Amino acid sequence: MLAHRHGLMTFETYPAPQFAAFSAHGYAPPVRERLLAALRSEAALVPMRRSEHLAYTLYGSAFFVEVSAEARFIMLMMAFESLMKQERRTPEARARVDGFVHEIQTVDDLSVEEQQALVAALQLLKRESLSQAGRRLAATLDDRTYADMSAREFFTVVYGLRGRLVHPSGAGVNVVEVEALIGPLQDFVGDLLAGPGLRAETVGRP
């Protein structure tokens, strides 16, 4: 006997009965009005730069990552970082860096490998840091807020969390902290992708 959805059912014991069952569930990926609005806008413009195309790809792909909140968070941060551009420092600052480079290249107590490594690191100082570039990009969102923080403050928080996830040291990151910021981070990156002309019309957020 088998307790079936249609009631109690009986089966002959010979030939031996065989049973099969299956289940199915539907899945619909989340649709973000901000992403759709951004796509409509960009479709009418000139072709996107490779960095912008990458940002869109990472942003859209992040919505299909359901197994790991940390992986989804990192993908959204990568989408943001794809939009960043490190500006050159002032001529005076670059001249100082050149002075340090010259000093390193003329000393005789360092191996060639050490000199090359130090020079390569110093050359990076001729442009603003990634955190500076990120804060400058976040500032283009004007007075919009995310998780009750200004865009610049929010970037500082999520960028710090990104560093703790990718370069762990000391205490680990609580997944609850990551999950709490994913929603605002989606809005944050989506607003940047939407562009200034579309932010006012995306889901009516301030």
C-alpha positions as semicolon CSV with decimal commas, in nm:
position;residue;x (nm);y (nm);z (nm)
1;M;0,000;0,000;0,000
2;L;0,116;0,351;-0,073
3;A;-0,003;0,674;0,084
4;H;-0,061;0,866;-0,237
5;R;-0,201;1,212;-0,288
6;H;-0,520;1,055;-0,427
7;G;-0,573;0,852;-0,112
8;L;-0,479;0,504;0,006
9;M;-0,385;0,287;-0,296
10;T;-0,313;-0,089;-0,324
11;F;-0,095;-0,275;-0,574
12;E;-0,049;-0,640;-0,662
13;T;0,268;-0,788;-0,523
14;Y;0,338;-0,979;-0,844
15;P;0,476;-0,856;-1,066
16;A;0,655;-0,636;-0,818
17;P;0,538;-0,275;-0,856
18;Q;0,787;-0,004;-0,939
19;F;0,751;0,359;-0,849
20;A;0,906;0,676;-0,979
21;A;0,877;1,033;-0,863
22;F;1,016;1,367;-0,966
23;S;0,991;1,726;-0,859
24;A;1,045;2,054;-1,035
25;H;1,060;2,418;-0,943
26;G;1,060;2,733;-1,147
27;Y;1,330;2,997;-1,137
28;A;1,310;3,355;-1,256
29;P;1,624;3,570;-1,228
30;P;1,568;3,899;-1,046
31;V;1,487;4,183;-1,280
32;R;1,635;4,514;-1,179
33;E;1,469;4,822;-1,319
34;R;1,796;5,005;-1,283
35;L;1,977;4,758;-1,506
36;L;1,702;4,764;-1,767
37;A;1,697;5,142;-1,773
38;A;2,072;5,153;-1,808
39;L;2,067;4,906;-2,095
40;R;1,801;5,105;-2,280
41;S;2,004;5,420;-2,241
42;E;2,335;5,268;-2,345
43;A;2,182;5,101;-2,649
44;A;2,119;5,444;-2,800
45;L;2,471;5,572;-2,738
46;V;2,807;5,509;-2,897
47;P;2,963;5,168;-2,834
48;M;3,079;5,117;-2,478
49;R;3,440;5,106;-2,375
50;R;3,576;4,764;-2,287
51;S;3,583;4,858;-1,920
52;E;3,214;4,955;-1,930
53;H;3,122;4,636;-2,112
54;L;3,308;4,436;-1,848
55;A;3,129;4,624;-1,571
56;Y;2,789;4,542;-1,723
57;T;2,885;4,178;-1,765
58;L;3,003;4,143;-1,406
59;Y;2,701;4,329;-1,271
60;G;2,453;4,112;-1,461
61;S;2,636;3,790;-1,380
62;A;2,633;3,870;-1,008
63;F;2,255;3,817;-0,998
64;F;2,301;3,450;-1,089
65;V;2,544;3,381;-0,804
66;E;2,325;3,237;-0,529
67;V;2,551;2,987;-0,357
68;S;2,795;3,233;-0,200
69;A;2,715;3,581;-0,072
70;E;3,086;3,658;-0,063
71;A;3,132;3,569;-0,432
72;R;2,835;3,784;-0,530
73;F;2,972;4,073;-0,327
74;I;3,314;4,046;-0,491
75;M;3,162;4,036;-0,841
76;L;2,969;4,356;-0,770
77;M;3,285;4,521;-0,639
78;M;3,473;4,410;-0,951
79;A;3,200;4,571;-1,162
80;F;3,255;4,895;-0,971
81;E;3,633;4,875;-1,002
82;S;3,601;4,826;-1,378
83;L;3,454;5,177;-1,395
84;M;3,733;5,339;-1,195
85;K;4,009;5,539;-1,361
86;Q;4,321;5,637;-1,170
87;E;4,411;5,995;-1,255
88;R;4,771;6,117;-1,270
89;R;4,907;6,307;-0,974
90;T;5,029;6,664;-1,001
91;P;5,354;6,734;-1,191
92;E;5,519;6,822;-0,861
93;A;5,423;6,488;-0,708
94;R;5,541;6,296;-1,013
95;A;5,871;6,483;-1,005
96;R;5,923;6,373;-0,645
97;V;5,859;6,014;-0,748
98;D;6,113;6,048;-1,030
99;G;6,364;6,166;-0,771
100;F;6,306;5,856;-0,561
101;V;6,337;5,638;-0,871
102;H;6,669;5,796;-0,963
103;E;6,800;5,746;-0,611
104;I;6,704;5,378;-0,615
105;Q;6,866;5,326;-0,953
106;T;7,198;5,477;-0,844
107;V;7,256;5,296;-0,514
108;D;7,495;5,002;-0,508
109;D;7,368;4,816;-0,202
110;L;7,061;4,670;-0,377
111;S;7,043;4,387;-0,626
112;V;6,909;4,450;-0,974
113;E;6,594;4,256;-0,887
114;E;6,535;4,468;-0,577
115;Q;6,591;4,788;-0,772
116;Q;6,346;4,684;-1,042
117;A;6,083;4,586;-0,786
118;L;6,115;4,915;-0,598
119;V;6,110;5,121;-0,917
120;A;5,797;4,941;-1,037
121;A;5,627;5,010;-0,705
122;L;5,728;5,376;-0,712
123;Q;5,597;5,423;-1,065
124;L;5,251;5,331;-0,938
125;L;5,264;5,634;-0,710
126;K;5,244;5,864;-1,011
127;R;4,871;5,795;-1,018
128;E;4,616;5,827;-0,742
129;S;4,544;5,521;-0,531
130;L;4,256;5,287;-0,603
131;S;4,073;5,407;-0,292
132;Q;4,109;5,770;-0,406
133;A;3,981;5,683;-0,753
134;G;3,691;5,494;-0,598
135;R;3,590;5,782;-0,372
136;R;3,606;6,022;-0,667
137;L;3,383;5,794;-0,875
138;A;3,141;5,749;-0,585
139;A;3,118;6,127;-0,549
140;T;2,952;6,145;-0,893
141;L;2,642;5,999;-0,727
142;D;2,597;6,334;-0,552
143;D;2,361;6,319;-0,254
144;R;2,224;5,967;-0,305
145;T;2,252;5,743;-0,001
146;Y;2,317;5,371;0,042
147;A;2,258;5,189;0,370
148;D;2,202;5,533;0,526
149;M;2,547;5,649;0,415
150;S;2,665;5,894;0,154
151;A;2,804;5,738;-0,162
152;R;3,164;5,818;-0,058
153;E;3,112;5,676;0,291
154;F;2,945;5,366;0,151
155;F;3,234;5,307;-0,088
156;T;3,482;5,331;0,199
157;V;3,289;5,065;0,392
158;V;3,244;4,817;0,107
159;Y;3,599;4,867;-0,021
160;G;3,731;4,790;0,325
161;L;3,513;4,480;0,341
162;R;3,637;4,374;-0,002
163;G;3,995;4,395;0,123
164;R;3,914;4,183;0,427
165;L;3,750;3,919;0,208
166;V;4,021;3,900;-0,058
167;H;4,321;3,954;0,172
168;P;4,210;3,800;0,503
169;S;4,412;3,865;0,815
170;G;4,310;3,831;1,176
171;A;3,940;3,787;1,243
172;G;3,731;3,656;0,955
173;V;3,439;3,832;0,791
174;N;3,090;3,752;0,916
175;V;2,868;3,650;0,624
176;V;2,582;3,844;0,783
177;E;2,783;4,162;0,733
178;V;2,828;4,078;0,366
179;E;2,463;3,991;0,310
180;A;2,350;4,316;0,470
181;L;2,550;4,520;0,218
182;I;2,474;4,327;-0,101
183;G;2,140;4,499;-0,163
184;P;2,274;4,854;-0,122
185;L;2,584;4,758;-0,325
186;Q;2,361;4,643;-0,612
187;D;2,188;4,981;-0,607
188;F;2,522;5,162;-0,580
189;V;2,677;4,993;-0,885
190;G;2,349;5,002;-1,075
191;D;2,321;5,378;-1,030
192;L;2,672;5,426;-1,167
193;L;2,592;5,209;-1,469
194;A;2,265;5,393;-1,528
195;G;2,442;5,725;-1,568
196;P;2,346;6,073;-1,443
197;G;2,052;6,112;-1,679
198;L;1,876;5,800;-1,556
199;R;1,929;5,809;-1,182
200;A;1,626;6,026;-1,123
201;E;1,393;5,780;-1,296
202;T;1,517;5,452;-1,152
203;V;1,266;5,315;-0,902
204;G;1,213;5,658;-0,752
205;R;1,497;5,637;-0,503
206;P;1,644;5,963;-0,367
